[in-house]
Each structure stands twice: as structure tokens, then as C-alpha cells.
PDB file of C-alpha atoms in Angstrom:
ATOM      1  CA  UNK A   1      -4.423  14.721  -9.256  1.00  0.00           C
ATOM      2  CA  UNK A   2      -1.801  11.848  -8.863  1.00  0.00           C
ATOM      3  CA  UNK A   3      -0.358  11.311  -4.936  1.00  0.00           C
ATOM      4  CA  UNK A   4      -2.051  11.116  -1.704  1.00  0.00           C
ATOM      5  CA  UNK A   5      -5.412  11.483  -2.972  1.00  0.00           C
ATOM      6  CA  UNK A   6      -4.966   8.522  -5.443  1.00  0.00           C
ATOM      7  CA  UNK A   7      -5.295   4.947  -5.631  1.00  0.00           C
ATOM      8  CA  UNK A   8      -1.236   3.970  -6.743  1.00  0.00           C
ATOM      9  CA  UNK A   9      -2.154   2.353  -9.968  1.00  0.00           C
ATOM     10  CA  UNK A  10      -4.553   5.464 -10.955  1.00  0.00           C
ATOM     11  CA  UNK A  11      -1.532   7.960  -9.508  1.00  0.00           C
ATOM     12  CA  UNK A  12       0.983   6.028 -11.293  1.00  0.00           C
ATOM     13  CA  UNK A  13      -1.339   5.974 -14.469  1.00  0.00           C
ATOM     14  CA  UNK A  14      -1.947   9.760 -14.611  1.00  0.00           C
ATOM     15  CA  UNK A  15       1.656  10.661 -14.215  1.00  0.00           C
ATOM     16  CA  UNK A  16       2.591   7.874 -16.999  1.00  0.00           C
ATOM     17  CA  UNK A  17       0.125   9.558 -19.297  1.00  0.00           C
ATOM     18  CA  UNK A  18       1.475  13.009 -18.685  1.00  0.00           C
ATOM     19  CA  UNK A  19       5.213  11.995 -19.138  1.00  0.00           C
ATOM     20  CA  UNK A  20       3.837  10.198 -22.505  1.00  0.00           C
ATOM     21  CA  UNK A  21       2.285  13.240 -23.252  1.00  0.00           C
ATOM     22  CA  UNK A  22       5.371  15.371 -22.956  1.00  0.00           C
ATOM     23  CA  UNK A  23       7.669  12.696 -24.593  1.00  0.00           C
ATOM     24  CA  UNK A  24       5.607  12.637 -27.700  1.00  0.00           C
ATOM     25  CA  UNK A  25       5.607  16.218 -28.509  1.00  0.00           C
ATOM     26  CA  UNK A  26       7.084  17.337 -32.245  1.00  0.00           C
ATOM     27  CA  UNK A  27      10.104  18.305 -31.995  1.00  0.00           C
ATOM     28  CA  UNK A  28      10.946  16.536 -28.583  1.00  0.00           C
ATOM     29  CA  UNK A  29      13.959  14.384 -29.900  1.00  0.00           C
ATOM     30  CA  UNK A  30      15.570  17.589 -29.493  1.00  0.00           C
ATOM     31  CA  UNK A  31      15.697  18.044 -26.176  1.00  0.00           C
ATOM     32  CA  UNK A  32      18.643  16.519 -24.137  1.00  0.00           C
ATOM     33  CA  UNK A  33      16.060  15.307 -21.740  1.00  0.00           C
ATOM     34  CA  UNK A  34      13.677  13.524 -23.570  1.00  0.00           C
ATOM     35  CA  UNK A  35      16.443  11.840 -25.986  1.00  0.00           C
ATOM     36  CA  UNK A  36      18.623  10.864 -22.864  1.00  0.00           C
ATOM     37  CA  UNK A  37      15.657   9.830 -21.075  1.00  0.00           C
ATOM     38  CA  UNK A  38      15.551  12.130 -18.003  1.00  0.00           C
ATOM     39  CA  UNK A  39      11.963  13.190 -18.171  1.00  0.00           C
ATOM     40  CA  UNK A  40      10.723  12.832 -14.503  1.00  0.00           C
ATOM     41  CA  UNK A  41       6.872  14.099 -13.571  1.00  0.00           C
ATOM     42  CA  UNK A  42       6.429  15.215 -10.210  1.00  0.00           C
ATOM     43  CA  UNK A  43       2.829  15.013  -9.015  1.00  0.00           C
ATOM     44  CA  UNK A  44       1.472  18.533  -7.206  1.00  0.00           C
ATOM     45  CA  UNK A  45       0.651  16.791  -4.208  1.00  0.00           C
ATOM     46  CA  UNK A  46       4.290  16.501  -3.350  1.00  0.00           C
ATOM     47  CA  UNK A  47       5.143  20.204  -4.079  1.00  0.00           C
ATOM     48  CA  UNK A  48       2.754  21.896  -0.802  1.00  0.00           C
ATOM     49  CA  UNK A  49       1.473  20.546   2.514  1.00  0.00           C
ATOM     50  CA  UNK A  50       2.242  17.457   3.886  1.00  0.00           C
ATOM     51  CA  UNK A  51       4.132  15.651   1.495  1.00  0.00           C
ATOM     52  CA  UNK A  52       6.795  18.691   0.451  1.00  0.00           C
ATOM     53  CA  UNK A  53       9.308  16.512   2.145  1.00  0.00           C
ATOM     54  CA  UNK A  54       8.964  13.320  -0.357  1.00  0.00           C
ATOM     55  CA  UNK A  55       8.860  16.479  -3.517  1.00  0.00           C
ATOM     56  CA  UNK A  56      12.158  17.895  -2.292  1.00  0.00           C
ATOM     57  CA  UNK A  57      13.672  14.959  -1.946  1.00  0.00           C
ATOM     58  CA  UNK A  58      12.510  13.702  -5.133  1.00  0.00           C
ATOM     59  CA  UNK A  59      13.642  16.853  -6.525  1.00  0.00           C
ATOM     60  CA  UNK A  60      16.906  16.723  -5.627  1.00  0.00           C
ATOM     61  CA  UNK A  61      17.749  12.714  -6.166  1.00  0.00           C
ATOM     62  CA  UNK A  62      16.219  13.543 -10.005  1.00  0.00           C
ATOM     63  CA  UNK A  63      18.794  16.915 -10.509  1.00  0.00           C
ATOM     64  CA  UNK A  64      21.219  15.202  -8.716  1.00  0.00           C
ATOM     65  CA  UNK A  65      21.086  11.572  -9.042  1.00  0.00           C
ATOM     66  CA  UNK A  66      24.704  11.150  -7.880  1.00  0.00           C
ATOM     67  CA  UNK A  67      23.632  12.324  -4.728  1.00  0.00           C
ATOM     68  CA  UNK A  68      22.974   9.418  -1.648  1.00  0.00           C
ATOM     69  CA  UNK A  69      19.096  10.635  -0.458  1.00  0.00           C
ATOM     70  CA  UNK A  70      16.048   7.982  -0.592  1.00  0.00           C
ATOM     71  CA  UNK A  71      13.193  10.181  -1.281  1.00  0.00           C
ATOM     72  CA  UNK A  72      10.774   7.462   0.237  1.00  0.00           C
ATOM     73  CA  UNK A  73      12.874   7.165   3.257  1.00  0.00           C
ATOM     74  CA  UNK A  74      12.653  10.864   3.762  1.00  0.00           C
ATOM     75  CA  UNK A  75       8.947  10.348   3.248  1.00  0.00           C
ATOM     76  CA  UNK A  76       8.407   7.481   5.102  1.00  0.00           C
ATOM     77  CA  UNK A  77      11.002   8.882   8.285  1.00  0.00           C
ATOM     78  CA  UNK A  78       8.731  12.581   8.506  1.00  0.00           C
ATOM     79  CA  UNK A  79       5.674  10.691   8.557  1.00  0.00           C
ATOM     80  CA  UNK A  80       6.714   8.770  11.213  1.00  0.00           C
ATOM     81  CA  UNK A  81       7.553  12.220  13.305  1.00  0.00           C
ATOM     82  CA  UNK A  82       4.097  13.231  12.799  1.00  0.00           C
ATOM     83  CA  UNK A  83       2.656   9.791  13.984  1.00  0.00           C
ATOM     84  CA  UNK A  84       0.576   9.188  10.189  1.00  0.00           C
ATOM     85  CA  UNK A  85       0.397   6.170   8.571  1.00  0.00           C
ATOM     86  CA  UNK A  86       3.039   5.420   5.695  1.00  0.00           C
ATOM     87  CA  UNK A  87       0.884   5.053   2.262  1.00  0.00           C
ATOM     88  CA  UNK A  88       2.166   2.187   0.916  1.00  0.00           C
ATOM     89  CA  UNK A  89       2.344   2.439  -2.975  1.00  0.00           C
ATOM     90  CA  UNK A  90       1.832   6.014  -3.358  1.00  0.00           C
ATOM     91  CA  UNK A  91       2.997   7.693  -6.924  1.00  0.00           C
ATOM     92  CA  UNK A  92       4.521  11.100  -6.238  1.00  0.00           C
ATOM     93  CA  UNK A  93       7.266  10.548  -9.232  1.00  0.00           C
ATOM     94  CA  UNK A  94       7.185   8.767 -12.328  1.00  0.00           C
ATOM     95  CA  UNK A  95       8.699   7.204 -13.284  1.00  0.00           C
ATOM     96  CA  UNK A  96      10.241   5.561  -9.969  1.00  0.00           C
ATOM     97  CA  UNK A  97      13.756   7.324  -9.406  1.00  0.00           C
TER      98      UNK A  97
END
């Protein structure tokens, strides 16, 4: 499972094959998203517990990009509250918004 519990270049890895995954479907071109390029994967870890802050914020730069949030800000400003370590070069979206 790609986040927290990952190494970044084996988090950034599994979300890269998923995304290829989805992208390579039949019938994909189709999509708006996948022929404009918008396909974003969200890893689990940042949708419950601890990191829900760093998946809602992702969540809401990726449907609204013209909005001004930094999801790793957010991230990186609640850790902070709780006193935990910032995990430098954690994957929670791929690819990078």
C-alpha cells in the first residue's frame, strides 16, 4: 500500500503502476480524463487516520486545481501540531500535483 508505510520510490512506483494500469485500459482514449491527462491516484493511506489532511487537500487541489492550497504544506503544517516528524519524500499522489 503506497504512503506512510512505504519507502518513496516503492510508494511512488506502486501508484505509477496503478495510474499505468488505468491509462492503458481499451477504450480509455475516451474518457476526458485520460485523453486530457487528469488521471491522479490517491494512495489509501491518505484517505483515513493520520494523513486525511494531506488526502483532502490533495483532493481538492486535483478537482480544483485553480484553487491556492499546498497539499504538502497542509501535511507538513498538521504534523507539526501533533509534534511527528515530517516524512520527507512520501507518495500520497501520483503523479505530483
Amino acid at each position: 500500500m503506497p504512503g506512510w508505510s512505504m519507502e518513496d520510490s516503492a510508494g511512488a512506483k506502486k501508484l505509477k503502476e496503478i495510474r499505468n494500469n488505468i491509462l492503458s485500459r481499451p477504450g480509455g482514449t475516451k474518457i476526458p480524463a485520460i485523453s486530457d491527462d487528469l488521471v491522479y491516484v490517491l494512495s489509501v493511506d491518505a484517505t483515513v487516520g493520520p494523513d486525511l489532511p494531506v488526502g483532502i487537500a490533495s483532493l481538492a487541489k486535483i478537482l480544483h486545481p485553480e484553487i491556492d492550497i499546498d497539499p504538502d504544506l497542509v501535511y507538513k503544517e498538521y504534523l507539526e501540531f501533533l509534534d511527528v516528524s515530517w516524512p520527507e519524500g512520501r507518495s500520497f499522489v501520483y503523479p505530483k500535483i
